[in-house]
Short mmCIF file of C-alpha atoms and ligand atoms in Angstrom, two decimals:
data_model
loop_
_atom_site.label_atom_id
_atom_site.label_comp_id
_atom_site.label_asym_id
_atom_site.label_seq_id
_atom_site.Cartn_x
_atom_site.Cartn_y
_atom_site.Cartn_z
CA MET A 160 70.50 -90.54 -54.46
CA ILE A 161 68.52 -91.99 -51.69
CA ASP A 162 69.47 -95.26 -51.23
CA LEU A 163 66.45 -97.66 -49.81
CA ARG A 164 67.78 -101.11 -51.31
CA SER A 165 69.00 -102.37 -48.14
CA ASP A 166 69.96 -101.83 -44.39
CA THR A 167 73.28 -103.53 -45.33
CA LEU A 168 74.51 -100.05 -47.23
CA THR A 169 75.54 -98.15 -44.33
CA LYS A 170 79.13 -96.88 -43.87
CA PRO A 171 80.76 -96.61 -40.42
CA THR A 172 80.04 -93.53 -38.43
CA PRO A 173 83.45 -91.56 -37.35
CA ALA A 174 82.92 -92.84 -33.69
CA MET A 175 82.64 -96.36 -35.15
CA LEU A 176 85.73 -95.86 -37.11
CA ASP A 177 87.71 -94.51 -34.32
CA ALA A 178 86.89 -97.89 -32.27
CA MET A 179 87.82 -99.77 -35.14
CA MET A 180 91.49 -98.08 -35.35
CA SER A 181 92.04 -98.39 -31.89
CA ALA A 182 91.28 -102.08 -31.57
CA GLU A 183 93.71 -104.51 -30.25
CA VAL A 184 94.03 -107.56 -32.59
CA GLY A 185 95.90 -110.79 -33.22
CA ASP A 186 95.45 -113.92 -35.25
CA ASP A 187 91.65 -115.09 -34.64
CA VAL A 188 92.34 -118.63 -36.27
CA PHE A 189 94.92 -119.18 -33.42
CA GLY A 190 92.33 -117.94 -31.12
CA GLU A 191 94.61 -114.85 -30.10
CA ASP A 192 92.24 -112.01 -31.22
CA PRO A 193 91.30 -110.18 -28.05
CA THR A 194 88.68 -107.95 -29.58
CA ILE A 195 87.07 -110.99 -31.45
CA ASN A 196 87.19 -112.91 -28.47
CA THR A 197 85.40 -110.06 -26.42
CA LEU A 198 82.82 -109.70 -29.16
CA GLU A 199 81.91 -113.42 -29.01
CA ARG A 200 81.64 -113.22 -25.31
CA LYS A 201 79.61 -110.40 -25.27
CA CYS A 202 77.18 -111.91 -27.70
CA ALA A 203 76.70 -115.21 -25.91
CA GLU A 204 76.37 -113.30 -22.63
CA LEU A 205 73.49 -111.44 -24.23
CA PHE A 206 71.73 -114.23 -25.25
CA GLY A 207 72.62 -116.49 -22.45
CA MET A 208 74.38 -119.07 -24.44
CA ASP A 209 77.66 -120.95 -23.81
CA ALA A 210 79.55 -119.69 -26.94
CA ALA A 211 79.84 -117.78 -30.10
CA ILE A 212 81.85 -117.45 -33.36
CA TYR A 213 82.44 -114.45 -35.38
CA CYS A 214 82.10 -114.99 -39.31
CA PRO A 215 82.11 -112.85 -42.47
CA SER A 216 78.71 -113.13 -43.24
CA GLY A 217 75.24 -113.94 -42.13
CA THR A 218 74.97 -116.59 -44.81
CA MET A 219 77.96 -118.21 -43.45
CA THR A 220 76.46 -118.31 -39.72
CA ASN A 221 73.31 -119.67 -41.30
CA GLN A 222 75.21 -122.32 -43.20
CA ILE A 223 77.58 -123.14 -40.61
CA GLY A 224 74.50 -123.52 -38.03
CA ILE A 225 72.69 -125.79 -40.14
CA ARG A 226 75.33 -127.87 -40.81
CA VAL A 227 76.12 -128.49 -37.27
CA LEU A 228 72.91 -129.22 -36.50
CA SER A 229 72.25 -131.96 -39.03
CA ASN A 230 73.34 -135.17 -41.02
CA PRO A 231 73.30 -135.44 -44.76
CA TYR A 232 69.80 -136.49 -46.25
CA GLU A 233 67.90 -135.33 -43.59
CA GLU A 234 65.27 -132.38 -43.92
CA VAL A 235 65.17 -128.67 -42.79
CA ILE A 236 61.62 -127.18 -42.08
CA CYS A 237 61.26 -123.65 -42.69
CA TYR A 238 59.33 -120.76 -44.57
CA GLU A 239 59.15 -120.67 -48.43
CA GLY A 240 60.73 -117.49 -48.93
CA ALA A 241 63.37 -117.94 -46.00
CA HIS A 242 66.86 -116.55 -46.52
CA ILE A 243 68.47 -120.00 -46.22
CA TYR A 244 66.11 -121.53 -48.94
CA LYS A 245 65.69 -118.49 -51.23
CA TYR A 246 69.01 -116.33 -50.94
CA GLU A 247 71.96 -118.66 -50.11
CA GLY A 248 72.70 -119.94 -53.65
CA GLY A 249 71.10 -123.03 -52.64
CA GLY A 250 74.19 -123.87 -50.15
CA VAL A 251 71.90 -126.08 -47.69
CA ALA A 252 71.93 -128.60 -50.35
CA GLY A 253 75.89 -128.64 -51.23
CA ASN A 254 77.30 -127.78 -47.64
CA SER A 255 74.88 -129.83 -45.59
CA GLY A 256 73.34 -132.41 -48.09
CA LEU A 257 69.79 -131.61 -46.80
CA SER A 258 66.38 -131.10 -48.56
CA PHE A 259 63.82 -128.73 -47.39
CA LYS A 260 60.23 -128.71 -46.26
CA LEU A 261 58.70 -125.40 -47.31
CA LEU A 262 56.04 -123.68 -45.46
CA LYS A 263 53.65 -120.88 -46.06
CA GLY A 264 53.28 -119.33 -42.76
CA ASP A 265 51.59 -115.78 -41.84
CA ARG A 266 53.86 -113.55 -43.75
CA GLY A 267 56.47 -116.30 -43.28
CA ARG A 268 55.92 -116.69 -39.67
CA LEU A 269 55.45 -120.63 -39.10
CA SER A 270 52.89 -121.67 -36.56
CA LEU A 271 53.09 -124.83 -34.55
CA ASP A 272 50.02 -126.61 -36.61
CA GLU A 273 51.87 -125.96 -39.86
CA ILE A 274 55.05 -127.33 -38.31
CA MET A 275 53.30 -130.42 -36.68
CA GLY A 276 51.90 -131.00 -39.94
CA SER A 277 55.10 -131.32 -41.77
CA ILE A 278 56.71 -133.78 -39.78
CA ASN A 279 57.99 -136.71 -41.82
CA PRO A 280 56.65 -140.45 -40.52
CA ASP A 281 59.88 -142.42 -39.28
CA ASP A 282 59.94 -144.51 -42.63
CA VAL A 283 62.94 -145.26 -45.04
CA HIS A 284 60.84 -143.36 -48.08
CA PHE A 285 61.32 -140.00 -46.31
CA PRO A 286 64.05 -137.76 -45.36
CA LYS A 287 64.37 -137.48 -41.42
CA SER A 288 62.72 -134.20 -40.51
CA ALA A 289 65.90 -133.09 -38.39
CA ILE A 290 65.82 -128.83 -38.29
CA ILE A 291 63.22 -126.32 -37.56
CA GLU A 292 64.22 -122.94 -38.95
CA LEU A 293 62.76 -119.76 -38.03
CA GLU A 294 63.70 -116.44 -39.49
CA ASN A 295 62.82 -113.11 -37.19
CA THR A 296 62.30 -110.56 -38.62
CA VAL A 297 60.94 -112.08 -41.61
CA ASN A 298 62.62 -110.20 -44.40
CA LYS A 299 60.15 -111.65 -47.23
CA GLY A 300 57.17 -111.24 -44.68
CA GLY A 301 57.99 -107.25 -44.72
CA GLY A 302 60.06 -107.39 -41.53
CA CYS A 303 56.98 -108.97 -39.28
CA PHE A 304 57.98 -110.57 -36.15
CA TYR A 305 57.04 -113.53 -33.83
CA LYS A 306 55.25 -113.58 -30.48
CA MET A 307 57.65 -115.30 -27.86
CA GLU A 308 54.79 -117.33 -26.62
CA ASP A 309 54.63 -118.79 -30.08
CA ILE A 310 58.57 -119.23 -30.56
CA LYS A 311 58.50 -120.96 -27.15
CA SER A 312 55.63 -123.62 -28.22
CA ILE A 313 57.41 -124.41 -31.51
CA SER A 314 60.61 -124.89 -29.30
CA GLU A 315 59.03 -127.12 -26.78
CA PHE A 316 57.49 -129.25 -29.71
CA GLY A 317 60.92 -129.31 -31.28
CA ARG A 318 62.74 -130.64 -28.20
CA LYS A 319 60.06 -133.18 -27.51
CA ASN A 320 60.44 -134.69 -31.15
CA ASP A 321 64.10 -134.72 -31.47
CA LEU A 322 64.16 -131.72 -33.93
CA LYS A 323 66.98 -128.90 -33.78
CA LEU A 324 66.28 -125.57 -33.89
CA HIS A 325 68.10 -122.68 -35.68
CA LEU A 326 67.17 -118.92 -35.98
CA ASP A 327 68.13 -116.61 -38.53
CA GLY A 328 68.28 -113.51 -36.61
CA ALA A 329 69.55 -111.37 -39.36
CA ARG A 330 67.11 -108.63 -38.03
CA LEU A 331 66.47 -110.29 -34.64
CA PHE A 332 67.44 -106.75 -32.76
CA ASN A 333 64.69 -105.01 -34.95
CA ALA A 334 62.25 -107.55 -33.33
CA LEU A 335 63.73 -107.09 -29.82
CA VAL A 336 63.49 -103.37 -29.82
CA GLU A 337 59.59 -103.71 -30.80
CA THR A 338 58.78 -106.46 -28.19
CA GLY A 339 60.92 -105.75 -25.47
CA ASP A 340 61.65 -109.43 -25.28
CA ASP A 341 64.75 -110.88 -23.31
CA PRO A 342 67.30 -111.76 -25.71
CA LYS A 343 67.82 -114.82 -23.37
CA ALA A 344 64.53 -116.26 -24.01
CA TYR A 345 65.83 -116.74 -27.36
CA GLY A 346 68.89 -118.27 -26.22
CA GLN A 347 66.61 -120.71 -24.64
CA CYS A 348 64.50 -121.65 -27.35
CA PHE A 349 67.06 -122.33 -30.13
CA ASP A 350 70.33 -124.55 -30.77
CA THR A 351 71.97 -122.29 -32.57
CA ILE A 352 71.18 -118.49 -33.33
CA SER A 353 72.62 -116.33 -36.32
CA ILE A 354 72.85 -112.49 -35.67
CA CYS A 355 74.07 -109.90 -38.22
CA LEU A 356 75.82 -106.89 -37.15
CA SER A 357 75.89 -105.61 -40.55
CA LYS A 358 72.36 -104.94 -41.25
CA GLY A 359 70.52 -102.17 -39.17
CA LEU A 360 73.25 -102.11 -36.79
CA GLY A 361 75.53 -100.52 -38.99
CA ALA A 362 78.78 -102.48 -38.90
CA PRO A 363 80.67 -102.90 -41.94
CA VAL A 364 81.20 -106.62 -41.69
CA GLY A 365 80.45 -109.62 -39.89
CA SER A 366 77.70 -111.90 -38.32
CA VAL A 367 78.01 -114.03 -35.10
CA LEU A 368 76.70 -117.66 -34.74
CA LEU A 369 75.54 -118.52 -30.88
CA GLY A 370 75.21 -122.21 -29.66
CA SER A 371 76.39 -124.61 -27.08
CA GLN A 372 80.23 -125.03 -26.11
CA ALA A 373 80.07 -128.59 -28.50
CA TYR A 374 78.16 -126.85 -31.37
CA ILE A 375 80.63 -123.71 -31.49
CA LYS A 376 83.69 -126.20 -31.31
CA GLN A 377 82.40 -127.74 -34.33
CA ALA A 378 81.48 -124.61 -35.81
CA ARG A 379 85.10 -123.42 -35.94
CA ARG A 380 86.13 -126.55 -37.75
CA VAL A 381 83.30 -125.93 -40.31
CA ARG A 382 84.16 -122.28 -40.76
CA LYS A 383 87.77 -123.48 -41.58
CA HIS A 384 86.18 -125.85 -44.38
CA PHE A 385 84.30 -122.79 -45.69
CA GLY A 386 87.07 -120.59 -45.64
CA GLY A 387 85.93 -118.38 -43.32
CA GLY A 388 88.74 -118.16 -40.76
CA MET A 389 90.02 -114.80 -40.60
CA ARG A 390 93.09 -113.35 -38.92
CA GLN A 391 93.23 -109.71 -37.54
CA ALA A 392 89.85 -109.36 -37.95
CA GLY A 393 89.30 -107.53 -34.67
CA TYR A 394 89.33 -104.26 -36.67
CA LEU A 395 86.17 -105.36 -37.66
CA ALA A 396 84.84 -107.01 -34.68
CA ALA A 397 85.45 -103.52 -32.94
CA ALA A 398 82.82 -102.05 -35.34
CA CYS A 399 80.54 -104.78 -34.24
CA ILE A 400 81.18 -104.11 -30.56
CA TYR A 401 80.40 -100.49 -31.27
CA ALA A 402 77.10 -101.16 -32.80
CA LEU A 403 75.93 -103.32 -29.98
CA ASP A 404 76.63 -100.43 -27.57
CA HIS A 405 75.22 -97.81 -29.55
CA HIS A 406 72.96 -98.66 -32.40
CA VAL A 407 70.43 -100.97 -31.15
CA GLU A 408 67.78 -98.72 -29.35
CA ARG A 409 67.87 -96.31 -32.41
CA LEU A 410 66.56 -99.16 -34.70
CA LYS A 411 63.26 -97.45 -33.45
CA GLU A 412 64.14 -94.57 -35.43
CA ASP A 413 64.23 -96.60 -38.53
CA HIS A 414 60.97 -98.11 -37.85
CA ALA A 415 59.21 -94.70 -37.20
CA ARG A 416 60.78 -93.47 -40.53
CA ALA A 417 59.46 -96.94 -42.24
CA LYS A 418 56.14 -96.37 -40.93
CA THR A 419 56.07 -92.73 -42.31
CA VAL A 420 57.10 -93.96 -45.86
CA GLY A 421 54.36 -96.95 -45.58
CA ASP A 422 51.57 -94.57 -44.66
CA ALA A 423 52.48 -91.86 -47.50
CA LEU A 424 52.37 -94.99 -50.04
CA GLU A 425 48.95 -95.91 -48.77
CA GLU A 426 47.54 -92.62 -50.25
CA LEU A 427 49.19 -93.29 -53.83
CA SER A 428 47.32 -93.98 -56.97
CA PHE A 429 50.00 -96.41 -58.10
CA VAL A 430 50.17 -98.59 -54.89
CA GLU A 431 47.61 -101.14 -54.75
CA SER A 432 48.54 -102.51 -51.17
CA VAL A 433 51.18 -102.05 -48.67
CA LEU A 434 52.20 -104.75 -46.10
CA PRO A 435 51.78 -103.70 -42.73
CA VAL A 436 54.85 -101.90 -41.58
CA ASP A 437 56.19 -103.58 -38.04
CA THR A 438 60.00 -102.67 -38.36
CA ASN A 439 62.28 -101.08 -41.03
CA ILE A 440 61.14 -102.91 -43.94
CA VAL A 441 58.30 -101.60 -46.28
CA ILE A 442 57.13 -104.11 -49.06
CA PHE A 443 54.47 -102.58 -51.40
CA LYS A 444 52.37 -104.11 -54.41
CA LEU A 445 52.00 -101.68 -57.63
CA ALA A 446 48.42 -100.94 -59.24
CA VAL A 447 47.23 -102.82 -62.38
CA ASN A 448 49.18 -102.16 -65.30
CA ARG A 449 52.29 -101.31 -63.43
CA THR A 450 55.33 -103.60 -63.31
CA SER A 451 58.24 -103.53 -61.03
CA ASP A 452 60.82 -103.02 -63.73
CA GLU A 453 59.27 -100.03 -65.34
CA PHE A 454 58.58 -98.53 -62.02
CA MET A 455 61.83 -99.09 -60.77
CA ASN A 456 63.40 -97.13 -63.72
CA ARG A 457 61.29 -94.11 -62.86
CA LEU A 458 61.87 -94.26 -59.04
CA GLU A 459 65.59 -94.42 -59.88
CA GLU A 460 65.37 -91.19 -62.41
CA ALA A 461 63.57 -89.56 -59.55
CA GLY A 462 66.60 -90.19 -57.17
CA ILE A 463 65.45 -93.22 -55.03
CA LYS A 464 66.88 -96.93 -55.12
CA ALA A 465 65.05 -99.69 -54.30
CA VAL A 466 64.82 -103.51 -55.04
CA PRO A 467 62.17 -105.53 -56.74
CA PHE A 468 60.80 -107.99 -54.62
CA GLY A 469 58.45 -109.70 -57.22
CA PRO A 470 56.78 -108.72 -60.44
CA LYS A 471 54.58 -106.13 -58.75
CA GLU A 472 56.44 -105.92 -55.51
CA ILE A 473 58.86 -103.30 -54.51
CA ARG A 474 60.98 -103.26 -51.22
CA PHE A 475 62.36 -100.09 -49.41
CA VAL A 476 64.50 -100.75 -46.31
CA THR A 477 65.42 -97.98 -43.84
CA HIS A 478 68.85 -97.70 -42.15
CA LEU A 479 71.11 -95.47 -40.22
CA ASP A 480 72.20 -93.60 -43.23
CA PHE A 481 68.59 -92.53 -43.92
CA ASP A 482 67.74 -89.43 -41.90
CA ASP A 483 64.76 -87.21 -41.47
CA ASP A 484 65.84 -85.10 -44.45
CA MET A 485 66.06 -87.64 -46.69
CA LEU A 486 62.65 -89.13 -45.23
CA GLU A 487 60.83 -85.88 -46.21
CA GLU A 488 62.69 -85.93 -49.65
CA THR A 489 61.29 -89.36 -50.33
CA ILE A 490 57.78 -88.68 -49.49
CA SER A 491 58.02 -85.56 -51.65
CA ILE A 492 59.39 -87.60 -54.59
CA LEU A 493 56.88 -90.46 -54.08
CA LYS A 494 54.03 -88.08 -54.20
CA HIS A 495 55.38 -86.29 -57.44
CA LEU A 496 55.67 -89.71 -59.17
CA LYS A 497 53.21 -90.53 -61.74
C1 LIG B 614 70.71 -110.29 -45.00
C2 LIG B 614 70.25 -111.69 -44.49
C3 LIG B 614 71.15 -112.60 -44.19
C4 LIG B 614 72.69 -112.53 -44.31
O1 LIG B 614 72.91 -112.08 -45.29
P1 LIG B 614 74.82 -111.87 -45.70
O2 LIG B 614 74.68 -110.73 -46.72
O3 LIG B 614 75.43 -113.06 -45.91
O4 LIG B 614 75.35 -111.46 -44.23
C5 LIG B 614 70.44 -113.72 -43.56
N1 LIG B 614 69.23 -113.84 -43.27
C6 LIG B 614 68.24 -112.74 -43.68
C7 LIG B 614 66.83 -112.72 -43.40
C8 LIG B 614 68.88 -111.71 -44.26
O5 LIG B 614 67.92 -110.57 -44.44
#
């Protein structure tokens, strides 16, 4: 089976497992796991931010980030397909007591104009506009990424208008290897940043939330409330350190393979359109008379797993465990599908 459902499906490589097995560990709730402390420092330094906290998932780092930046009854401005809105089980409402202002964006990339037009007046009828949340790369937008100049202008506007900024950077490294942007520029633009090590970077578990000393101190309290305080999790953090040291540059290979799959799909009669392939995500729309459900069945019978992404849309994600042989086989299977 060729599994293109997600870049979370990868298994640790032998070298990553070696790094995990030899990790020095301690109780992280007491702040005594040296490997977690190293990971947190390494991430904070990379983005030029004060501090960082290791958590079990990207959902948790997003939820904690939003929580420490807000007060109940306020509003978060984000893309209508944002992970924090669509794929976190409604957590923002329950965990932080917030409502959403949902914007369309360009494939989910919000423009400054759209954001400016979405700020509520200072009037008791309206929830207070409190947080601008951006996602980079944008999952629902087919893995597209922002230009740094656009992020900078959104950040400047936010800071002038007493809005906090959170970045869902689950796939930020996919954007960074394409743009060549300095991670520290991101650190300057946002109050909190969530990065996932368990997506394209190939670690088995974990995400990191970055921010100021004060926010991360508060984040440690909230992580405890959420039940996310782990003990000798340095074994997992060792995999994350290994991933940061060895698996960032190779993301370009995933992008090249995704592009090849996207180009092949363009030629097929059962495909109506393919979103531009900018990183490791390929989203395509099926032709008339086709539905994702029936197509998914035939795809799976032919040996490829994918995710339905709408009534006529399918998503493929390339990753560390999808190599050139699998790429060749994928193209051949797709060409022979009826
Ligand atoms: C995967 C993902 C997350 C975090 O997901 P977890 O499975 O909780 O680690 C957050 N944002 C985006 C855009 C994602 O794709």
